[in-house]
mmCIF file of C-alpha atoms in Angstrom:
data_model
loop_
_atom_site.group_PDB
_atom_site.id
_atom_site.type_symbol
_atom_site.label_atom_id
_atom_site.label_comp_id
_atom_site.label_asym_id
_atom_site.label_seq_id
_atom_site.Cartn_x
_atom_site.Cartn_y
_atom_site.Cartn_z
ATOM 1 C CA VAL V 1 64.390 6.901 40.458
ATOM 2 C CA ASN V 2 64.821 3.435 38.995
ATOM 3 C CA GLY V 3 61.798 1.193 39.453
ATOM 4 C CA LYS V 4 59.420 4.094 40.264
ATOM 5 C CA TRP V 5 56.701 5.706 38.116
ATOM 6 C CA ARG V 6 57.305 9.284 37.145
ATOM 7 C CA THR V 7 54.782 11.983 36.329
ATOM 8 C CA VAL V 8 53.668 12.381 32.700
ATOM 9 C CA VAL V 9 52.166 15.664 31.537
ATOM 10 C CA TRP V 10 50.933 17.012 28.200
ATOM 11 C CA ASP V 11 49.834 20.338 26.781
ATOM 12 C CA ARG V 12 47.455 21.223 23.968
ATOM 13 C CA LEU V 13 49.281 22.531 20.912
ATOM 14 C CA PRO V 14 48.080 25.827 19.475
ATOM 15 C CA LYS V 15 45.770 25.569 16.472
ATOM 16 C CA PRO V 16 47.030 26.639 13.044
ATOM 17 C CA ALA V 17 46.110 30.219 12.245
ATOM 18 C CA ALA V 18 43.597 29.221 9.552
ATOM 19 C CA GLU V 19 41.831 26.736 11.832
ATOM 20 C CA ALA V 20 41.763 29.217 14.711
ATOM 21 C CA ALA V 21 40.029 31.683 12.405
ATOM 22 C CA GLY V 22 37.400 29.089 11.489
ATOM 23 C CA GLU V 23 38.899 28.319 8.068
ATOM 24 C CA PRO V 24 40.005 24.884 6.826
ATOM 25 C CA ALA V 25 43.722 24.235 6.918
ATOM 26 C CA PRO V 26 45.442 24.464 3.518
ATOM 27 C CA PRO V 27 45.856 21.084 1.814
ATOM 28 C CA ALA V 28 49.179 19.291 1.497
ATOM 29 C CA TRP V 29 49.503 19.710 -2.268
ATOM 30 C CA GLY V 30 52.557 17.499 -2.607
ATOM 31 C CA ALA V 31 50.909 14.434 -1.062
ATOM 32 C CA ALA V 32 49.428 13.114 -4.335
ATOM 33 C CA ARG V 33 51.024 12.178 -7.653
ATOM 34 C CA HIS V 34 49.353 12.733 -11.012
ATOM 35 C CA PHE V 35 49.789 10.708 -14.211
ATOM 36 C CA LEU V 36 48.692 11.401 -17.777
ATOM 37 C CA VAL V 37 46.813 8.478 -19.325
ATOM 38 C CA ALA V 38 46.511 9.169 -23.031
ATOM 39 C CA ASN V 39 46.258 7.748 -26.503
ATOM 40 C CA TRP V 40 49.886 8.713 -27.239
ATOM 41 C CA ASN V 41 51.091 6.471 -24.367
ATOM 42 C CA THR V 42 48.503 3.724 -25.033
ATOM 43 C CA TRP V 43 46.537 4.649 -21.899
ATOM 44 C CA GLN V 44 49.259 3.431 -19.556
ATOM 45 C CA LEU V 45 50.338 4.989 -16.259
ATOM 46 C CA VAL V 46 53.828 5.936 -17.382
ATOM 47 C CA GLN V 47 53.886 9.753 -17.701
ATOM 48 C CA GLU V 48 53.949 11.495 -14.342
ATOM 49 C CA MET V 49 53.209 15.209 -14.137
ATOM 50 C CA GLU V 50 55.863 17.249 -12.352
ATOM 51 C CA PRO V 51 54.972 19.542 -9.435
ATOM 52 C CA HIS V 52 55.929 23.174 -9.979
ATOM 53 C CA PRO V 53 58.945 24.021 -7.776
ATOM 54 C CA LYS V 54 57.421 27.290 -6.529
ATOM 55 C CA ILE V 55 53.649 27.160 -7.068
ATOM 56 C CA GLY V 56 51.869 24.734 -4.771
ATOM 57 C CA GLY V 57 49.127 22.662 -6.357
ATOM 58 C CA LEU V 58 50.403 23.135 -9.926
ATOM 59 C CA TYR V 59 51.476 20.076 -11.942
ATOM 60 C CA ARG V 60 52.689 20.091 -15.529
ATOM 61 C CA ARG V 61 54.110 17.934 -18.295
ATOM 62 C CA GLU V 62 55.186 18.450 -21.896
ATOM 63 C CA VAL V 63 54.157 15.766 -24.387
ATOM 64 C CA GLN V 64 54.721 15.151 -28.084
ATOM 65 C CA LEU V 65 51.992 13.893 -30.393
ATOM 66 C CA THR V 66 52.885 11.033 -32.722
ATOM 67 C CA ARG V 67 49.538 11.132 -34.537
ATOM 68 C CA THR V 68 46.966 13.769 -35.390
ATOM 69 C CA GLY V 69 45.120 14.779 -32.228
ATOM 70 C CA GLY V 70 45.624 13.657 -28.654
ATOM 71 C CA GLU V 71 43.241 12.499 -25.926
ATOM 72 C CA PHE V 72 44.010 12.263 -22.229
ATOM 73 C CA GLN V 73 42.783 11.988 -18.664
ATOM 74 C CA ILE V 74 44.659 12.326 -15.357
ATOM 75 C CA ALA V 75 44.967 9.495 -12.825
ATOM 76 C CA VAL V 76 45.710 10.302 -9.186
ATOM 77 C CA ASN V 77 48.367 8.181 -7.472
ATOM 78 C CA ARG V 78 48.500 5.732 -10.412
ATOM 79 C CA ASP V 79 45.002 4.598 -9.458
ATOM 80 C CA THR V 80 42.515 3.901 -12.259
ATOM 81 C CA ASP V 81 39.727 4.308 -9.698
ATOM 82 C CA GLN V 82 40.787 7.957 -9.247
ATOM 83 C CA VAL V 83 40.507 9.441 -12.733
ATOM 84 C CA LEU V 84 40.079 13.162 -13.412
ATOM 85 C CA TYR V 85 38.253 14.140 -16.606
ATOM 86 C CA PRO V 86 36.625 17.188 -18.239
ATOM 87 C CA SER V 87 33.091 18.440 -17.929
ATOM 88 C CA PRO V 88 31.042 17.802 -21.104
ATOM 89 C CA ASP V 89 31.869 21.238 -22.544
ATOM 90 C CA GLY V 90 35.384 21.479 -21.112
ATOM 91 C CA SER V 91 37.466 19.156 -23.276
ATOM 92 C CA ALA V 92 39.355 22.139 -24.723
ATOM 93 C CA GLY V 93 41.005 22.703 -21.350
ATOM 94 C CA SER V 94 39.639 26.155 -20.584
ATOM 95 C CA LEU V 95 40.142 27.314 -17.012
ATOM 96 C CA ALA V 96 36.473 28.340 -17.026
ATOM 97 C CA HIS V 97 35.384 24.702 -16.911
ATOM 98 C CA PRO V 98 35.726 22.566 -13.773
ATOM 99 C CA VAL V 99 37.549 19.264 -13.615
ATOM 100 C CA ARG V 100 35.354 16.325 -12.719
ATOM 101 C CA GLY V 101 36.241 13.293 -10.646
ATOM 102 C CA PRO V 102 37.893 11.356 -9.322
ATOM 103 C CA ASP V 103 35.865 8.477 -10.746
ATOM 104 C CA THR V 104 36.710 5.056 -12.148
ATOM 105 C CA ALA V 105 38.307 4.590 -15.558
ATOM 106 C CA LEU V 106 35.362 2.414 -16.590
ATOM 107 C CA ALA V 107 32.812 5.102 -15.698
ATOM 108 C CA THR V 108 34.784 7.829 -17.501
ATOM 109 C CA ARG V 109 35.761 5.942 -20.657
ATOM 110 C CA GLY V 110 35.731 8.304 -23.637
ATOM 111 C CA MET V 111 35.469 11.450 -21.466
ATOM 112 C CA ASN V 112 38.808 12.970 -22.437
ATOM 113 C CA TRP V 113 40.537 16.279 -22.966
ATOM 114 C CA PHE V 114 41.542 16.782 -26.597
ATOM 115 C CA LEU V 115 44.758 18.247 -28.008
ATOM 116 C CA ASP V 116 44.157 19.694 -31.466
ATOM 117 C CA GLY V 117 47.566 19.109 -33.015
ATOM 118 C CA LYS V 118 49.486 17.229 -35.666
ATOM 119 C CA PRO V 119 52.303 14.658 -35.433
ATOM 120 C CA GLY V 120 55.397 16.218 -33.889
ATOM 121 C CA ASP V 121 53.545 18.999 -32.052
ATOM 122 C CA ILE V 122 54.584 19.521 -28.423
ATOM 123 C CA PHE V 123 51.992 20.550 -25.826
ATOM 124 C CA ARG V 124 52.387 21.679 -22.237
ATOM 125 C CA ILE V 125 49.600 20.317 -20.022
ATOM 126 C CA GLU V 126 48.954 21.925 -16.633
ATOM 127 C CA TYR V 127 46.743 20.771 -13.777
ATOM 128 C CA GLN V 128 46.078 23.343 -11.051
ATOM 129 C CA MET V 129 44.469 22.945 -7.629
ATOM 130 C CA ALA V 130 43.680 25.997 -5.504
ATOM 131 C CA MET V 131 41.562 26.927 -2.497
ATOM 132 C CA ASP V 132 38.447 28.929 -3.373
ATOM 133 C CA HIS V 133 36.248 30.025 -0.431
ATOM 134 C CA GLY V 134 37.117 26.923 1.560
ATOM 135 C CA ALA V 135 36.763 24.467 -1.338
ATOM 136 C CA ILE V 136 39.392 23.003 -3.633
ATOM 137 C CA ARG V 137 39.032 24.221 -7.210
ATOM 138 C CA LYS V 138 40.632 22.114 -9.964
ATOM 139 C CA ALA V 139 41.411 23.184 -13.520
ATOM 140 C CA VAL V 140 43.267 21.819 -16.547
ATOM 141 C CA ALA V 141 44.794 23.908 -19.320
ATOM 142 C CA PHE V 142 47.131 23.171 -22.209
ATOM 143 C CA ARG V 143 48.744 24.886 -25.155
ATOM 144 C CA ARG V 144 51.053 24.118 -28.041
ATOM 145 C CA VAL V 145 54.625 25.159 -27.204
ATOM 146 C CA GLY V 146 56.644 23.777 -30.109
ATOM 147 C CA HIS V 147 57.192 21.175 -32.779
ATOM 148 C CA ARG V 148 59.871 18.518 -33.254
ATOM 149 C CA GLN V 149 60.200 16.177 -36.204
ATOM 150 C CA LEU V 150 59.358 12.585 -35.331
ATOM 151 C CA THR V 151 62.082 9.984 -35.647
ATOM 152 C CA ASP V 152 61.764 7.212 -38.211
ATOM 153 C CA ALA V 153 61.072 4.757 -35.388
ATOM 154 C CA GLN V 154 58.291 6.970 -33.988
ATOM 155 C CA MET V 155 56.646 7.336 -37.396
ATOM 156 C CA GLU V 156 56.854 3.598 -38.060
ATOM 157 C CA GLU V 157 55.310 2.701 -34.697
ATOM 158 C CA ALA V 158 52.580 5.334 -35.072
ATOM 159 C CA ALA V 159 51.627 3.961 -38.488
ATOM 160 C CA ARG V 160 51.697 0.317 -37.379
ATOM 161 C CA GLY V 161 50.085 0.870 -33.973
ATOM 162 C CA ARG V 162 50.417 -1.195 -30.828
ATOM 163 C CA TYR V 163 48.182 -4.097 -29.849
ATOM 164 C CA PHE V 164 47.207 -5.458 -26.452
ATOM 165 C CA ILE V 165 45.616 -8.834 -25.816
ATOM 166 C CA VAL V 166 42.952 -9.244 -23.119
ATOM 167 C CA GLY V 167 42.125 -12.768 -22.068
ATOM 168 C CA SER V 168 40.628 -15.077 -19.497
ATOM 169 C CA TRP V 169 44.094 -16.168 -18.277
ATOM 170 C CA SER V 170 44.855 -12.612 -17.050
ATOM 171 C CA ARG V 171 41.358 -11.741 -15.816
ATOM 172 C CA TRP V 172 40.995 -9.538 -18.894
ATOM 173 C CA ASN V 173 43.843 -7.212 -17.986
ATOM 174 C CA PRO V 174 45.608 -5.876 -21.119
ATOM 175 C CA GLN V 175 49.017 -7.325 -21.999
ATOM 176 C CA GLU V 176 51.054 -5.911 -24.866
ATOM 177 C CA MET V 177 51.743 -8.094 -27.897
ATOM 178 C CA MET V 178 55.258 -8.039 -29.352
ATOM 179 C CA TRP V 179 55.958 -7.108 -32.976
ATOM 180 C CA ASN V 180 57.642 -9.717 -35.180
ATOM 181 C CA GLY V 181 58.953 -7.765 -38.145
ATOM 182 C CA ASP V 182 60.167 -10.840 -40.031
ATOM 183 C CA GLY V 183 56.751 -12.476 -39.933
ATOM 184 C CA GLY V 184 54.675 -9.300 -40.168
ATOM 185 C CA TYR V 185 52.596 -10.049 -37.081
ATOM 186 C CA PHE V 186 52.166 -9.259 -33.400
ATOM 187 C CA GLN V 187 52.472 -12.220 -31.060
ATOM 188 C CA PHE V 188 51.766 -13.270 -27.495
ATOM 189 C CA GLN V 189 52.371 -16.580 -25.718
ATOM 190 C CA ILE V 190 49.829 -18.123 -23.346
ATOM 191 C CA ASP V 191 49.495 -21.287 -21.280
ATOM 192 C CA VAL V 192 46.016 -22.781 -21.490
ATOM 193 C CA GLY V 193 44.747 -23.599 -18.007
ATOM 194 C CA GLN V 194 43.197 -26.712 -16.507
ATOM 195 C CA GLU V 195 39.787 -25.984 -18.002
ATOM 196 C CA GLY V 196 41.350 -26.682 -21.382
ATOM 197 C CA ARG V 197 40.423 -23.405 -23.063
ATOM 198 C CA GLU V 198 41.076 -19.663 -22.939
ATOM 199 C CA MET V 199 39.115 -16.722 -24.391
ATOM 200 C CA PHE V 200 40.539 -13.481 -25.754
ATOM 201 C CA GLN V 201 40.053 -10.253 -27.676
ATOM 202 C CA ILE V 202 42.621 -7.697 -28.877
ATOM 203 C CA LEU V 203 42.722 -3.935 -28.254
ATOM 204 C CA MET V 204 44.174 -1.486 -30.754
ATOM 205 C CA ASP V 205 46.481 0.890 -28.861
ATOM 206 C CA ASN V 206 45.133 -0.465 -25.551
ATOM 207 C CA ASP V 207 41.835 1.334 -26.177
ATOM 208 C CA TRP V 208 38.608 -0.386 -25.103
ATOM 209 C CA ARG V 209 36.798 1.630 -27.765
ATOM 210 C CA LEU V 210 38.897 -0.154 -30.435
ATOM 211 C CA VAL V 211 38.341 -3.872 -29.853
ATOM 212 C CA LEU V 212 39.204 -6.557 -32.417
ATOM 213 C CA HIS V 213 37.020 -9.647 -32.149
ATOM 214 C CA PRO V 214 35.564 -12.561 -34.147
ATOM 215 C CA GLU V 215 32.080 -12.731 -35.624
ATOM 216 C CA SER V 216 30.595 -15.005 -32.967
ATOM 217 C CA MET V 217 31.125 -16.190 -29.400
ATOM 218 C CA ASP V 218 33.753 -18.876 -28.644
ATOM 219 C CA SER V 219 35.071 -18.578 -32.167
ATOM 220 C CA VAL V 220 37.996 -20.524 -33.601
ATOM 221 C CA SER V 221 37.860 -18.543 -36.849
ATOM 222 C CA SER V 222 40.828 -16.469 -38.026
ATOM 223 C CA GLU V 223 38.573 -13.650 -39.261
ATOM 224 C CA VAL V 224 39.063 -10.241 -37.606
ATOM 225 C CA LEU V 225 36.173 -7.823 -37.091
ATOM 226 C CA GLY V 226 36.336 -4.319 -35.639
ATOM 227 C CA PRO V 227 37.543 -2.110 -34.216
ATOM 228 C CA THR V 228 34.371 -1.992 -32.123
ATOM 229 C CA ASP V 229 33.531 -0.362 -28.804
ATOM 230 C CA SER V 230 33.720 -2.933 -26.011
ATOM 231 C CA SER V 231 30.091 -2.280 -25.089
ATOM 232 C CA GLN V 232 29.070 -3.653 -28.493
ATOM 233 C CA CYS V 233 31.164 -6.840 -28.492
ATOM 234 C CA ASP V 234 31.185 -8.025 -24.887
ATOM 235 C CA GLY V 235 31.552 -11.818 -24.768
ATOM 236 C CA ILE V 236 32.361 -12.150 -28.480
ATOM 237 C CA ASN V 237 35.742 -13.819 -28.070
ATOM 238 C CA TRP V 238 38.176 -16.081 -29.821
ATOM 239 C CA MET V 239 38.667 -19.410 -28.053
ATOM 240 C CA VAL V 240 41.934 -21.324 -27.805
ATOM 241 C CA SER V 241 41.073 -24.926 -26.972
ATOM 242 C CA GLY V 242 43.658 -27.331 -25.564
ATOM 243 C CA HIS V 243 43.398 -30.764 -23.971
ATOM 244 C CA GLU V 244 40.304 -31.359 -21.867
ATOM 245 C CA GLY V 245 40.470 -33.117 -18.529
ATOM 246 C CA ALA V 246 40.734 -32.263 -14.868
ATOM 247 C CA GLY V 247 44.227 -31.689 -13.591
ATOM 248 C CA ARG V 248 45.723 -31.262 -17.064
ATOM 249 C CA THR V 249 46.728 -28.015 -18.674
ATOM 250 C CA GLY V 250 45.880 -27.324 -22.267
ATOM 251 C CA GLY V 251 49.392 -26.601 -23.479
ATOM 252 C CA ARG V 252 51.342 -23.548 -24.594
ATOM 253 C CA TYR V 253 50.242 -21.494 -27.591
ATOM 254 C CA VAL V 254 51.487 -18.459 -29.496
ATOM 255 C CA ILE V 255 48.695 -16.137 -30.635
ATOM 256 C CA LYS V 256 49.506 -14.153 -33.775
ATOM 257 C CA LEU V 257 47.791 -11.066 -35.173
ATOM 258 C CA HIS V 258 48.818 -10.642 -38.806
ATOM 259 C CA ILE V 259 49.156 -7.123 -40.243
ATOM 260 C CA SER V 260 48.889 -6.108 -43.894
ATOM 261 C CA ASP V 261 49.075 -2.513 -45.156
ATOM 262 C CA GLU V 262 49.194 -1.422 -41.495
ATOM 263 C CA MET V 263 45.827 -3.058 -40.755
ATOM 264 C CA PRO V 264 44.997 -6.268 -38.820
ATOM 265 C CA VAL V 265 43.796 -8.965 -41.206
ATOM 266 C CA ARG V 266 43.977 -12.367 -39.509
ATOM 267 C CA VAL V 267 44.354 -14.088 -36.128
ATOM 268 C CA GLU V 268 45.834 -17.531 -35.592
ATOM 269 C CA TRP V 269 47.320 -19.538 -32.743
ATOM 270 C CA VAL V 270 50.023 -22.185 -32.917
ATOM 271 C CA ARG V 271 50.696 -24.829 -30.298
ATOM 272 C CA ARG V 272 54.232 -24.810 -28.898
ATOM 273 C CA SER V 273 54.037 -27.678 -26.404
#
């Protein structure tokens, strides 16, 4: 009847069979996404593993090496604070070794699975989750499944490498430098902030174990040292100095990393405005 309360009732739903038997309910395997972070993709979250259409909890991806050997970890849900990595004796991907994590990328740096292959080799990587006596067991396995000749562009990029700048203007988050083939250098443009200076280092292939840096702190020298593990060169940065003074920015600069014989040889920065 309009304007009158009516009776509301509810019933308890039956428990799932597993829960009724005192066992944990099976996990929702498809809820998470898994990404390969590897040296062949410059440690970026761009290669998602595909769930198997019939086997729950199984994810896989085929990858091609562009250099000798491959290293990788697995990031859950594109989150670098949820990294899966091998046990100390499990980098070969044997199902006998458990998968560790998730942990942060910083805590697991250098703890990678290794693909023993040559340029052009194709590997299938599989990540499997399964219930084992009420607990989730995780395993990674991989094997070589083929070979395909690299393109000229792939071989050229693999030989030259890719470089990422990390600086105070971006809170030390890596940003890729662009290749200038005419000048023979990688470049990146920055705007110096109100403090009148910015600090930076450069990562080879976006790898914090391969840091390019100057000889001393706050350096304005063009000399390039490294590659060095980041733990050994923390705070040893180049410094781009613009105009000093509160409320004034220091101008726009282009930072250049010069390459000779496929190796970095010199850093410079040129004011644009």
